[in-house]
PDB file of N, CA and C in Angstrom:
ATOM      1  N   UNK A   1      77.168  59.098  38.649  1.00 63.00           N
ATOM      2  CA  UNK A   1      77.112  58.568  39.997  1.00 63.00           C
ATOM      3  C   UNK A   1      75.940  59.155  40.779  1.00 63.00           C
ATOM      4  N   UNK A   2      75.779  60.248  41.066  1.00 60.00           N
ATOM      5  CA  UNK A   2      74.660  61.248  41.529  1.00 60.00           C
ATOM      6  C   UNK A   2      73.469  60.431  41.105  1.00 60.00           C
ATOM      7  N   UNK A   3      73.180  60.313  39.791  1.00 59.00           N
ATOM      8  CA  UNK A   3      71.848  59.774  39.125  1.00 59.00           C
ATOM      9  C   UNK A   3      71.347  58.357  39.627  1.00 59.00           C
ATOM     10  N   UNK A   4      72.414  57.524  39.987  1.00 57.00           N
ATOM     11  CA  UNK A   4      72.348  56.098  40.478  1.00 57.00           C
ATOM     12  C   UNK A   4      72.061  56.162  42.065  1.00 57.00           C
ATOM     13  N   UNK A   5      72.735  57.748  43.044  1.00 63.00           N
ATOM     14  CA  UNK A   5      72.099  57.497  43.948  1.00 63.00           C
ATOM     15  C   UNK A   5      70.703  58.706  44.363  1.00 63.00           C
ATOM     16  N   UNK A   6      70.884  59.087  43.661  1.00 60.00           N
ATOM     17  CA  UNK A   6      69.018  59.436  43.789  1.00 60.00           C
ATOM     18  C   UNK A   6      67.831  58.658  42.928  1.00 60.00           C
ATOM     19  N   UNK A   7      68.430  57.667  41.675  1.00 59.00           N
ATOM     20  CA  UNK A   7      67.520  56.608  41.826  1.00 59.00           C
ATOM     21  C   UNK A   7      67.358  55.554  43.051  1.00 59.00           C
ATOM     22  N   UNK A   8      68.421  55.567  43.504  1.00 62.00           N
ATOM     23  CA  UNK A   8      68.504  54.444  44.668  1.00 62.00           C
ATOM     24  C   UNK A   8      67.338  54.708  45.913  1.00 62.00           C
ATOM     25  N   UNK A   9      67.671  56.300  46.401  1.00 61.00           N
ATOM     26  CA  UNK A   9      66.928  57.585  47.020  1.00 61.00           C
ATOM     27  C   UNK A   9      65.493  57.437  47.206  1.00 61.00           C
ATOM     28  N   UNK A  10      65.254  57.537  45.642  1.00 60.00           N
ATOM     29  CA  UNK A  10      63.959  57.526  45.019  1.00 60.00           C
ATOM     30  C   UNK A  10      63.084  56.258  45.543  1.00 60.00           C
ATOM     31  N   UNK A  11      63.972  54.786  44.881  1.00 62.00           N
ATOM     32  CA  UNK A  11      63.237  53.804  45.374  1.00 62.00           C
ATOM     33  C   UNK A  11      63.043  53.391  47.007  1.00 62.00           C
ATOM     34  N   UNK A  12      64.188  53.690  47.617  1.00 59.00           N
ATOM     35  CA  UNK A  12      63.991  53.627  49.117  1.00 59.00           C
ATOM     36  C   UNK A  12      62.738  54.481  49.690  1.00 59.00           C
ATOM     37  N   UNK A  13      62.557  55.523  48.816  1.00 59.00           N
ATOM     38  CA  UNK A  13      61.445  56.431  49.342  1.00 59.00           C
ATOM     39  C   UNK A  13      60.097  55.768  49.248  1.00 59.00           C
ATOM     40  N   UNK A  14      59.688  55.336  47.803  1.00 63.00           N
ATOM     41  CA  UNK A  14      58.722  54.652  47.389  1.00 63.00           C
ATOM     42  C   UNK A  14      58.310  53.324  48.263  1.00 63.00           C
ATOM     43  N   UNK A  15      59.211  52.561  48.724  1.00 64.00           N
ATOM     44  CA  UNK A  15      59.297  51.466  49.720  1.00 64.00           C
ATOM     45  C   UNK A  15      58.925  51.927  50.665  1.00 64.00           C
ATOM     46  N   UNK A  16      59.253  52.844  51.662  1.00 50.00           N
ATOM     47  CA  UNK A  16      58.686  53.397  52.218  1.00 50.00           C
ATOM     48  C   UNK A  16      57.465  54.039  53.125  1.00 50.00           C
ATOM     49  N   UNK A  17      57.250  54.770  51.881  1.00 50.00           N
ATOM     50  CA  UNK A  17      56.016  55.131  51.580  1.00 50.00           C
ATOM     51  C   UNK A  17      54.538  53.830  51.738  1.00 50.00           C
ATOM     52  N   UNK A  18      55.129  52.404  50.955  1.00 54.00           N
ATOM     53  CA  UNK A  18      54.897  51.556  50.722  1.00 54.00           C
ATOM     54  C   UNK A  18      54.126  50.957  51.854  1.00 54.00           C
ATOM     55  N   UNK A  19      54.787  50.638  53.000  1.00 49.00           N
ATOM     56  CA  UNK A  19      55.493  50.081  54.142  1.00 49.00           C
ATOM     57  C   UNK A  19      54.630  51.003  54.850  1.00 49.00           C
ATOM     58  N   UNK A  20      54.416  51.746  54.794  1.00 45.00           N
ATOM     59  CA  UNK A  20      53.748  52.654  55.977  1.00 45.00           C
ATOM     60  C   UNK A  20      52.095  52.969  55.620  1.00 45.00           C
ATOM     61  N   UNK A  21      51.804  52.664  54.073  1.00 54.00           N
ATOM     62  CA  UNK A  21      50.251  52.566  53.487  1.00 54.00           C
ATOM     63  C   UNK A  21      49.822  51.197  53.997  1.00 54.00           C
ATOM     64  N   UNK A  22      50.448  50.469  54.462  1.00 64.00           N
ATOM     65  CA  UNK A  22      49.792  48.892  54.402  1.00 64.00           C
ATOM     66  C   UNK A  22      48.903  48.637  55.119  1.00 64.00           C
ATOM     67  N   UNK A  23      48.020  48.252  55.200  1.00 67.00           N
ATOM     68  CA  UNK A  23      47.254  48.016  55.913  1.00 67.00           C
ATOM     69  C   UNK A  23      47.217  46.073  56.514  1.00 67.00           C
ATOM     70  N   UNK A  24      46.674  46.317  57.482  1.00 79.00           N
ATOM     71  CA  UNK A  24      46.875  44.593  58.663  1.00 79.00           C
ATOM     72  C   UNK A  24      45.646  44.189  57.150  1.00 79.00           C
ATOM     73  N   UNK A  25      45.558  42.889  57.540  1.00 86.00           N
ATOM     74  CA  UNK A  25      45.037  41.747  56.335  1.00 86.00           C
ATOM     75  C   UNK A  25      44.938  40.276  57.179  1.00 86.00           C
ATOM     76  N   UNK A  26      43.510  40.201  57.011  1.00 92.00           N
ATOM     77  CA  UNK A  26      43.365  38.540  57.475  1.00 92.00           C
ATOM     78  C   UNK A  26      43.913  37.440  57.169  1.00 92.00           C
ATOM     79  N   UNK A  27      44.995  37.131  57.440  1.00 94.00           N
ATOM     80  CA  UNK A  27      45.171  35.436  56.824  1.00 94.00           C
ATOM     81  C   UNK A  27      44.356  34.802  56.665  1.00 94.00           C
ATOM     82  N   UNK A  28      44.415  33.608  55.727  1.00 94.00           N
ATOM     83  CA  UNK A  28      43.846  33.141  55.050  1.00 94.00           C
ATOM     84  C   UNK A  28      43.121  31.880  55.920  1.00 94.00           C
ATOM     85  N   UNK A  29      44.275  31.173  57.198  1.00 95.00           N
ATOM     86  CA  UNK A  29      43.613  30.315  58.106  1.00 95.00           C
ATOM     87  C   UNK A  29      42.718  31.080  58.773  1.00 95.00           C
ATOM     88  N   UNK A  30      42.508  32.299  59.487  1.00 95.00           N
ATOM     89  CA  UNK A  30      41.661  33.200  60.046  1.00 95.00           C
ATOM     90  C   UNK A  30      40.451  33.279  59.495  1.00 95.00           C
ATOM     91  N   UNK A  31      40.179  33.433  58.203  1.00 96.00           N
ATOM     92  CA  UNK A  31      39.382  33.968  57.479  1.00 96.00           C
ATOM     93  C   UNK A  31      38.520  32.467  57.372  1.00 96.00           C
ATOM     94  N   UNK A  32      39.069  31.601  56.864  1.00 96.00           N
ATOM     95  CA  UNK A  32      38.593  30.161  56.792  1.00 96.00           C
ATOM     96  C   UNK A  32      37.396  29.895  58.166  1.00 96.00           C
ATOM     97  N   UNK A  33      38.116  30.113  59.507  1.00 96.00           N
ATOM     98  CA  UNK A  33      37.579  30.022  60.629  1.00 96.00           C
ATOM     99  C   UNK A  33      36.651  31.227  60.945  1.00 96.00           C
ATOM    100  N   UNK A  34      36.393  32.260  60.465  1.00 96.00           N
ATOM    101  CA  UNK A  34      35.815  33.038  60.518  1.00 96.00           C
ATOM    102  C   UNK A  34      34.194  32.527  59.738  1.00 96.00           C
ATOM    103  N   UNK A  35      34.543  32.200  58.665  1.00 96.00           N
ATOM    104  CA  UNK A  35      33.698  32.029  57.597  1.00 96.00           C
ATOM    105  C   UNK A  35      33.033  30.854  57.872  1.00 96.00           C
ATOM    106  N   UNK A  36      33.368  29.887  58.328  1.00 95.00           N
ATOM    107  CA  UNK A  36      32.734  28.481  59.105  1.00 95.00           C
ATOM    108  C   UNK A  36      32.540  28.895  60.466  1.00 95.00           C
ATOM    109  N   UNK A  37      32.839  29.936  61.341  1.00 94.00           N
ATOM    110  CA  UNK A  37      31.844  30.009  62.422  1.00 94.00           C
ATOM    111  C   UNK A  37      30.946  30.429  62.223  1.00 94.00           C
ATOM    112  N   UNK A  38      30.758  31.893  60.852  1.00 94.00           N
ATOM    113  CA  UNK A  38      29.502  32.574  60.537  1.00 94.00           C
ATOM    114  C   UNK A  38      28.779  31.333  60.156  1.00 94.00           C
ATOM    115  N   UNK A  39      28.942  30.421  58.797  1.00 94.00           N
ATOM    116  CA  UNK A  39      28.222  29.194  58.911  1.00 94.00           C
ATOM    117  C   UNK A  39      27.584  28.526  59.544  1.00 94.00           C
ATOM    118  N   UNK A  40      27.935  27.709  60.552  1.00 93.00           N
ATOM    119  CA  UNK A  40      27.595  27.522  61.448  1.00 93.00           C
ATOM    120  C   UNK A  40      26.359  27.875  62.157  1.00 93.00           C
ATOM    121  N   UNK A  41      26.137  29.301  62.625  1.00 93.00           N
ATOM    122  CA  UNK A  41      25.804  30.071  63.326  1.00 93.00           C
ATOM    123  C   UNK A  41      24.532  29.941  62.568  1.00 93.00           C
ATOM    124  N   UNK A  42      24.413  30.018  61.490  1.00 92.00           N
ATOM    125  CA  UNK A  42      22.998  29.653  60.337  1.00 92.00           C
ATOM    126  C   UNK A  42      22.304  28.902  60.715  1.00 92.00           C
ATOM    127  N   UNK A  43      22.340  27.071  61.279  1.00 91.00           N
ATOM    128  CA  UNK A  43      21.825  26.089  61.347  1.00 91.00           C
ATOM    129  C   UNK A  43      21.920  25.278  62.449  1.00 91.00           C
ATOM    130  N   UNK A  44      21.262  25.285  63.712  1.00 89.00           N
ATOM    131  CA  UNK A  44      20.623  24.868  64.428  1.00 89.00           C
ATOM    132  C   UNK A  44      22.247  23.758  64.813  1.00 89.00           C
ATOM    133  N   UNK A  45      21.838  22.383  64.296  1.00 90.00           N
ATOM    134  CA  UNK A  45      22.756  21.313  63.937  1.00 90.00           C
ATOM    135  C   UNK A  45      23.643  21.500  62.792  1.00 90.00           C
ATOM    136  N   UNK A  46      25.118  22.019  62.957  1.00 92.00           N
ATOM    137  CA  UNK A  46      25.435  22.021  62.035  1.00 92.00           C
ATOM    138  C   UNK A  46      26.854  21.735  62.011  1.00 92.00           C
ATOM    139  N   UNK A  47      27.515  21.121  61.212  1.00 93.00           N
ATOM    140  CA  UNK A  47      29.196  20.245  61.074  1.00 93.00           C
ATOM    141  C   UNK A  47      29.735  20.445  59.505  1.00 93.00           C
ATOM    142  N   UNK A  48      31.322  20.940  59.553  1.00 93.00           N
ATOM    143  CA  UNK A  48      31.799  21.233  58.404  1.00 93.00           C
ATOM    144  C   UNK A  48      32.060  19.708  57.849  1.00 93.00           C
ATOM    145  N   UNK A  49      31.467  19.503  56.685  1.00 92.00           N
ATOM    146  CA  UNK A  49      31.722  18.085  56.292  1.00 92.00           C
ATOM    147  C   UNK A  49      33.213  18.306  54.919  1.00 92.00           C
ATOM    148  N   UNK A  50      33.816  20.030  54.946  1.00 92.00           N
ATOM    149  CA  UNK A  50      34.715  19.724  53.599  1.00 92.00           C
ATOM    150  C   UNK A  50      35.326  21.046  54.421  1.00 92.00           C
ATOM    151  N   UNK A  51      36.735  21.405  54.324  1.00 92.00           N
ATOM    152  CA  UNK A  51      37.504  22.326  54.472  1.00 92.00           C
ATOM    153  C   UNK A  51      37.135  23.378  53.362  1.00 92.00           C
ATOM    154  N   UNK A  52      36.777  24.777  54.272  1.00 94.00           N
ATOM    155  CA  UNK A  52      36.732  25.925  53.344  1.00 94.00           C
ATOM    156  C   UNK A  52      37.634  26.436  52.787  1.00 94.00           C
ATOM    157  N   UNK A  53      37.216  27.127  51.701  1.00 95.00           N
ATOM    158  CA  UNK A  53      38.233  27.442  50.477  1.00 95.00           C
ATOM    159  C   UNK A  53      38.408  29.045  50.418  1.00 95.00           C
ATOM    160  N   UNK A  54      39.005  29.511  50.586  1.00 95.00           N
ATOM    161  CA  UNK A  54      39.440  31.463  50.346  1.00 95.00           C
ATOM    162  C   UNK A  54      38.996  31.095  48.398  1.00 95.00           C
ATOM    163  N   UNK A  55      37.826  31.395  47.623  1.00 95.00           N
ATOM    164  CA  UNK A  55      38.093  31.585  46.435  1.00 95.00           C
ATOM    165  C   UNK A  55      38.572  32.784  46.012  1.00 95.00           C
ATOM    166  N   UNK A  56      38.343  33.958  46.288  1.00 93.00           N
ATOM    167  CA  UNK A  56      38.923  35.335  45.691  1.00 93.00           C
ATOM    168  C   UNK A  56      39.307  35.807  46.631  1.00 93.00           C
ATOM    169  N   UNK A  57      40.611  36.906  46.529  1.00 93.00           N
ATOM    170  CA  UNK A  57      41.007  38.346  47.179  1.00 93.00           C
ATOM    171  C   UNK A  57      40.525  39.354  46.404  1.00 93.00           C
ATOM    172  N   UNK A  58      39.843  40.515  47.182  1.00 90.00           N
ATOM    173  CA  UNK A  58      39.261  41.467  46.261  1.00 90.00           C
ATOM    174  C   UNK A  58      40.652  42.492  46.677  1.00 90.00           C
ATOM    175  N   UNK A  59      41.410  42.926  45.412  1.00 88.00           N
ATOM    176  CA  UNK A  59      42.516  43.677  45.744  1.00 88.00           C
ATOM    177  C   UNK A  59      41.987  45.262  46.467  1.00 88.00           C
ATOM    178  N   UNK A  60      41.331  45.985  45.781  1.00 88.00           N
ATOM    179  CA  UNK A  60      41.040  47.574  46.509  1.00 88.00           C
ATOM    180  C   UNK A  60      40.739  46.906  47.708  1.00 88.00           C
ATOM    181  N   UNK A  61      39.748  46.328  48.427  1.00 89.00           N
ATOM    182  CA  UNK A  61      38.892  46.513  49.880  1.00 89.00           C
ATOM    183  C   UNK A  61      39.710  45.370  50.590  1.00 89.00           C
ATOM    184  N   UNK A  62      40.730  44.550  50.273  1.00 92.00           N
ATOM    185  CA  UNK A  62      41.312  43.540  50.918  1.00 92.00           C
ATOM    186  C   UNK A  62      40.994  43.099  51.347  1.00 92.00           C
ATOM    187  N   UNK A  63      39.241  42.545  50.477  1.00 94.00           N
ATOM    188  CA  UNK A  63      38.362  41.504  51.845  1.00 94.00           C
ATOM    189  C   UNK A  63      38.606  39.962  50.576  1.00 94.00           C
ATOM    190  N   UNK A  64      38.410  39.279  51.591  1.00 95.00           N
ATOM    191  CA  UNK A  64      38.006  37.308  51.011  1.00 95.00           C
ATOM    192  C   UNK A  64      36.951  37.294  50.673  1.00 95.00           C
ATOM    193  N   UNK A  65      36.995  36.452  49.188  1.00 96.00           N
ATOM    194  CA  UNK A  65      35.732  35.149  49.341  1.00 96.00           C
ATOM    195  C   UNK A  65      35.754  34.124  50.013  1.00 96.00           C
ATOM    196  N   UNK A  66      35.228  33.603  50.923  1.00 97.00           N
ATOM    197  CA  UNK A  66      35.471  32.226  50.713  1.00 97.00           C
ATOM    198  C   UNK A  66      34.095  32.003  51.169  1.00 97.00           C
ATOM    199  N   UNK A  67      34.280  30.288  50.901  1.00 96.00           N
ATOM    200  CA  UNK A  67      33.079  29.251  50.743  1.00 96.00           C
ATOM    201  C   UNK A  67      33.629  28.214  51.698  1.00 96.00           C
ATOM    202  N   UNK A  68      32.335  27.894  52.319  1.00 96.00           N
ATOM    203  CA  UNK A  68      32.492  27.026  53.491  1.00 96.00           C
ATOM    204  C   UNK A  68      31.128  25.649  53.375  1.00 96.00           C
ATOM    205  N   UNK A  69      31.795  24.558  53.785  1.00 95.00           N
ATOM    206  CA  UNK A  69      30.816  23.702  53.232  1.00 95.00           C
ATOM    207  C   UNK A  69      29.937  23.246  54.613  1.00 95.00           C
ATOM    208  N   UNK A  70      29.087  22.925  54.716  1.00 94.00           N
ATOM    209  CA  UNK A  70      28.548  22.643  55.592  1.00 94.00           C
ATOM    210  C   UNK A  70      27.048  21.239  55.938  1.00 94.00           C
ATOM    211  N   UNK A  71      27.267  20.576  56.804  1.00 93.00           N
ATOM    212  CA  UNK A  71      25.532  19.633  56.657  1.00 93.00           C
ATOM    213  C   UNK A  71      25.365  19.653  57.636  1.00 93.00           C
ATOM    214  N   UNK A  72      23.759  20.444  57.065  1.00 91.00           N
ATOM    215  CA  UNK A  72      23.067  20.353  58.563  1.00 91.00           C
ATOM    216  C   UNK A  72      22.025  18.812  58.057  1.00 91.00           C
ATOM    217  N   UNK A  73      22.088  18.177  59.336  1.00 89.00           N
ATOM    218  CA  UNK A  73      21.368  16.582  58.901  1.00 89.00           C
ATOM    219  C   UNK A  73      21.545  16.163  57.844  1.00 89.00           C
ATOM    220  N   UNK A  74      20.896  15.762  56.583  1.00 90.00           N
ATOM    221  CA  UNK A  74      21.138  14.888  55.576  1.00 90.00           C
ATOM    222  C   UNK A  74      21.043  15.783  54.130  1.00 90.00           C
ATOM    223  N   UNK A  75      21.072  17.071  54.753  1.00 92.00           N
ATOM    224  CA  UNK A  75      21.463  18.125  53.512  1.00 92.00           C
ATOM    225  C   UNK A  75      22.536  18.917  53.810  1.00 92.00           C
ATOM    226  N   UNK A  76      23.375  19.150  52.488  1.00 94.00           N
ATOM    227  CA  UNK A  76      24.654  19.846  52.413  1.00 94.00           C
ATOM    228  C   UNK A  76      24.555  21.062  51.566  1.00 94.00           C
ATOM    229  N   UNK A  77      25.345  22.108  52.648  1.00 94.00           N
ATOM    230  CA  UNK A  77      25.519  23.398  51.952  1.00 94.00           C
ATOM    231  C   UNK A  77      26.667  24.030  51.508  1.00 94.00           C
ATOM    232  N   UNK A  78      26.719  24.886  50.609  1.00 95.00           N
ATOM    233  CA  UNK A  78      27.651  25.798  50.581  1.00 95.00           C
ATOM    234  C   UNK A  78      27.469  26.979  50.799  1.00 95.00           C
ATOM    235  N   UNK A  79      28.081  27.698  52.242  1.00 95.00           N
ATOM    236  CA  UNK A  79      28.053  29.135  52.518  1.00 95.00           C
ATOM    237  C   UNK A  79      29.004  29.980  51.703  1.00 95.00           C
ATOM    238  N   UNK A  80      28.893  31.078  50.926  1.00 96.00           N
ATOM    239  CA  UNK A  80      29.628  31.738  50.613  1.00 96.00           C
ATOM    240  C   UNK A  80      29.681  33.296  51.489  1.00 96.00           C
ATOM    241  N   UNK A  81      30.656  33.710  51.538  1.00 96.00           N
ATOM    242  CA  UNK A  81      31.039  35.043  52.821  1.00 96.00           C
ATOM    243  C   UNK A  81      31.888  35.541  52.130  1.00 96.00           C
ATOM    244  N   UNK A  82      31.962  36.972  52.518  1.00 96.00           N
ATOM    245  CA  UNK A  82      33.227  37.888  52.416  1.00 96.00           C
ATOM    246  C   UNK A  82      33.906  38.111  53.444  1.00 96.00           C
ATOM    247  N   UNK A  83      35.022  38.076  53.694  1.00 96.00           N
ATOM    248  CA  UNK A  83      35.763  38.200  55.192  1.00 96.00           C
ATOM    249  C   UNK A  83      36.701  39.467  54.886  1.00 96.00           C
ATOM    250  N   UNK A  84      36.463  40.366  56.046  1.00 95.00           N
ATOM    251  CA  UNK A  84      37.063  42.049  56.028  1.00 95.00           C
ATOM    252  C   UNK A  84      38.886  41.643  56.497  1.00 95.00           C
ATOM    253  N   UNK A  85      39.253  42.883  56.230  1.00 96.00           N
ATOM    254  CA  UNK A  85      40.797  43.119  56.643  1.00 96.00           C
ATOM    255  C   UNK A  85      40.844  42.664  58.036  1.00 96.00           C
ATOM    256  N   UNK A  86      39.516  42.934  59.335  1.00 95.00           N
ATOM    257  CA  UNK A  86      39.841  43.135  60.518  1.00 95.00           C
ATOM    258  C   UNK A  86      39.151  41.057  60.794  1.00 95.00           C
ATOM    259  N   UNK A  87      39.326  40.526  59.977  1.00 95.00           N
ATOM    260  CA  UNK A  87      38.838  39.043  60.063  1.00 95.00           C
ATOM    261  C   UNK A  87      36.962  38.694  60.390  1.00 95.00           C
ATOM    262  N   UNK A  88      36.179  39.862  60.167  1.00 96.00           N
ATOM    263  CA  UNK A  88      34.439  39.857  60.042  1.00 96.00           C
ATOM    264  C   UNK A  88      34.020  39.469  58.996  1.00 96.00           C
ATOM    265  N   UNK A  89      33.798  37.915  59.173  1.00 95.00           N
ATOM    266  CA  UNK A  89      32.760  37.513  58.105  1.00 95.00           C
ATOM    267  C   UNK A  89      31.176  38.185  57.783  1.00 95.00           C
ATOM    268  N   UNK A  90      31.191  38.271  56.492  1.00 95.00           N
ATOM    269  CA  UNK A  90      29.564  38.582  56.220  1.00 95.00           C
ATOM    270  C   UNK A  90      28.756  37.668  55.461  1.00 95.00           C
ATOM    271  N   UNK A  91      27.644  37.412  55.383  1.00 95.00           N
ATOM    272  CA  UNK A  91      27.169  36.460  54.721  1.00 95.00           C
ATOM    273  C   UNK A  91      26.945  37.112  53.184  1.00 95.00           C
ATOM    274  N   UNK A  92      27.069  36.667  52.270  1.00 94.00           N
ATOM    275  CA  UNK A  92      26.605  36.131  50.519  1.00 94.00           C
ATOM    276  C   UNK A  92      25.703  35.509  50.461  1.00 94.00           C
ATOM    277  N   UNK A  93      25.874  34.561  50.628  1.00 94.00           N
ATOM    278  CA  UNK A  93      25.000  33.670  49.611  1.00 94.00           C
ATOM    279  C   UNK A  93      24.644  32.438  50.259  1.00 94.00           C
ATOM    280  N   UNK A  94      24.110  31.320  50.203  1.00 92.00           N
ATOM    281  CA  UNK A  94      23.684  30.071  50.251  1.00 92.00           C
ATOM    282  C   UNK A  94      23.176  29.081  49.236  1.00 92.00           C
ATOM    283  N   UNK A  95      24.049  28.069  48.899  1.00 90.00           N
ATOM    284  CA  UNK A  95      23.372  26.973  47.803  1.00 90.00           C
ATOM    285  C   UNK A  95      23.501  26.104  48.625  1.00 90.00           C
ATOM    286  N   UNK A  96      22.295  25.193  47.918  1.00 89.00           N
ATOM    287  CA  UNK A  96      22.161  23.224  48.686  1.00 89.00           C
ATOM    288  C   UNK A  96      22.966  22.495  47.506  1.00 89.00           C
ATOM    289  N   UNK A  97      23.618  21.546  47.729  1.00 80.00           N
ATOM    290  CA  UNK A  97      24.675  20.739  47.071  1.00 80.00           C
ATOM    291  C   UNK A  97      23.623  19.508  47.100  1.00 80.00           C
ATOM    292  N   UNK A  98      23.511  19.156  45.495  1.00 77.00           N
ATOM    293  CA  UNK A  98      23.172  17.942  44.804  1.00 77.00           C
ATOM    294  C   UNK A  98      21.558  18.040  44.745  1.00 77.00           C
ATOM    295  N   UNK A  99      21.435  18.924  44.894  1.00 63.00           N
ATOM    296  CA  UNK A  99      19.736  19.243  44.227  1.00 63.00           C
ATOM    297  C   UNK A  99      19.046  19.266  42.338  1.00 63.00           C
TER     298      UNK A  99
END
């Protein structure tokens, strides 16, 4: 009996512990809007022509990928960003779509 409640003990502790390491984390609609305002902010004239996508969670640093599509005038981009725990997009990358 003892053994069942200091495993019990044990795991309540670990939970815990758990529960109190966590750190806040951007949702995923946040991060989306984050990542298409940094976009944006790139090109003069510019309109999301496709809903951005969260592609990766990086587990250690709990930041996003995501990719955000974008046309400025009669060319289309894809922004790629990392978005932090506290919802700060950074810029990656840039490709032109259908080149």
């Amino acid at each position: 009996m003892w053994l069942v409640r200091s495993f019990c003990l044990g795991m309540v502790m670990i939970i815990a512990v758990d529960v109190a390491n966590a750190e806040p984390e951007c949702n995923d609609r946040d991060a989306v809007v984050a990542s298409d305002t940094l976009a944006k902010k790139l090109f003069k004239a510019a309109v999301v022509f496709h809903p951005a996508l969260v592609l990766k969670r990086h587990w250690p640093s709990r930041q996003k990928e995501v990719a955000s599509y974008i046309q400025a005038g009669e060319k289309k981009y894809s922004i790629y960003t990392l978005v932090s725990p506290d919802c700060q997009a950074h810029f990656i990358k840039r490709t032109r779509q259908n080149d």
